[in-house]
């Protein structure tokens, strides 16, 4: 079984920065992609950023130029550096992972979520 453990959420002032981390542990045969989604109150969960096995990032238009996703291959950890934060970035941020856990089995996983609140 694969587990995702997120950290780094909290309260930050508008214009500030925050870094989220998500560490994957368990039986991972091959990495496909990891990423971050977020869900604000009364809104649907939306993609924030993803990164593939070859390191290619993909960002939502709303965070391009402000957020950066990166990955530590050795630690199976993905990071989300969030700069120039805005109140509309306030949400619960969820880590997502897409792995081959055996040669024949591919599955996806979610973290428990970490709250990011942007407010003065």
C-alpha positions as a printed Julia matrix, in Angstrom:
120×3 Matrix{Float64}:
   0.0    0.0     0.0
   1.15   3.54   -0.71
   0.75   6.41    1.72
   1.09  10.12    1.06
   2.01  12.44    3.9
   1.61  16.17    3.34
   3.07  19.04    5.32
   3.59  22.77    5.07
   0.12  24.22    5.27
  -0.8   27.13    7.47
  -1.69  30.8     7.61
   0.19  33.21    5.36
  -0.3   36.87    4.54
  -1.2   38.03    1.04
   1.92  38.31   -1.05
   3.71  35.79    1.11
   5.18  32.37    0.33
   4.69  28.84    1.51
   6.14  25.47    0.56
   4.11  22.28    0.66
   5.7   18.83    0.77
   4.26  15.42    0.01
   6.22  12.28    0.76
   5.17   8.94   -0.69
   6.01   5.72    1.08
   5.23   2.08    0.45
   5.62  -0.28   -2.44
   6.25   1.83   -5.54
   7.34   0.03   -8.68
   7.41   3.02  -11.01
   6.5    6.68  -10.72
   4.03   8.04  -13.26
   3.11  11.46  -11.87
   2.49  13.38   -8.66
   0.75  16.62   -8.14
  -1.36  18.98   -6.1
  -5.05  19.72   -6.21
  -7.02  22.14   -4.06
 -10.56  22.57   -2.88
 -11.99  25.79   -1.55
 -15.24  25.88    0.45
 -18.26  25.16   -1.73
 -16.1   24.67   -4.8
 -14.99  21.63   -6.74
 -11.54  20.2    -6.35
  -9.24  21.6    -9.02
  -5.81  20.84  -10.36
  -3.01  23.11   -9.21
   0.13  21.5   -10.61
   1.49  18.11  -11.61
   4.89  16.72  -12.46
   5.61  13.61  -14.52
   8.31  11.0   -14.24
  10.52  12.88  -16.67
  10.11  16.06  -14.65
   7.68  17.83  -16.93
   5.47  20.25  -14.96
   1.93  21.31  -15.7
   0.19  24.24  -14.0
  -3.27  25.66  -13.72
  -3.46  29.06  -15.41
  -4.35  30.67  -12.09
  -0.98  29.75  -10.53
   1.4   30.0   -13.49
   4.33  32.21  -12.69
   3.63  32.07   -8.95
   3.82  28.37   -8.04
   6.59  25.9    -8.8
   6.32  22.13   -8.51
   9.42  20.0    -8.08
  10.33  16.47   -7.18
  13.04  14.65   -5.25
  13.34  11.34   -7.05
  15.36   9.64   -4.3
  12.79  10.48   -1.64
   9.61  10.08   -3.73
   8.71  13.53   -2.5
   7.04  16.36   -4.38
   7.12  20.01   -3.38
   4.94  22.96   -4.22
   6.59  26.34   -3.77
   3.87  28.96   -3.6
   4.84  32.61   -4.0
   2.83  35.82   -4.27
  -0.05  34.15   -2.53
  -3.52  35.62   -2.88
  -6.63  35.23   -0.72
  -8.19  33.22   -3.54
  -5.46  30.61   -3.07
  -7.06  29.71    0.25
  -8.08  26.06    0.12
  -7.32  22.58    1.33
  -4.44  21.32   -0.79
  -4.35  17.62   -1.6
  -1.42  15.63   -2.84
  -2.12  13.11   -5.59
   0.09  10.32   -6.88
  -0.12   7.98   -9.87
   2.15   4.96   -9.53
   2.72   1.52  -10.91
   2.81  -0.5    -7.68
   3.67  -3.74   -9.46
   4.56  -4.57  -13.06
   0.87  -5.16  -13.77
  -0.94  -2.82  -11.39
  -1.27   0.95  -11.67
  -3.18   2.94   -9.09
  -3.64   6.46   -7.8
  -3.61   7.84   -4.26
  -4.64  10.93   -2.31
  -3.17  12.57    0.74
  -5.24  13.71    3.69
  -5.07  17.37    2.71
  -3.4   20.39    4.26
  -5.08  23.75    4.82
  -3.55  26.88    3.32
  -5.14  30.14    4.4
  -4.08  33.42    2.83
  -5.28  36.29    4.97
  -4.06  39.44    6.66
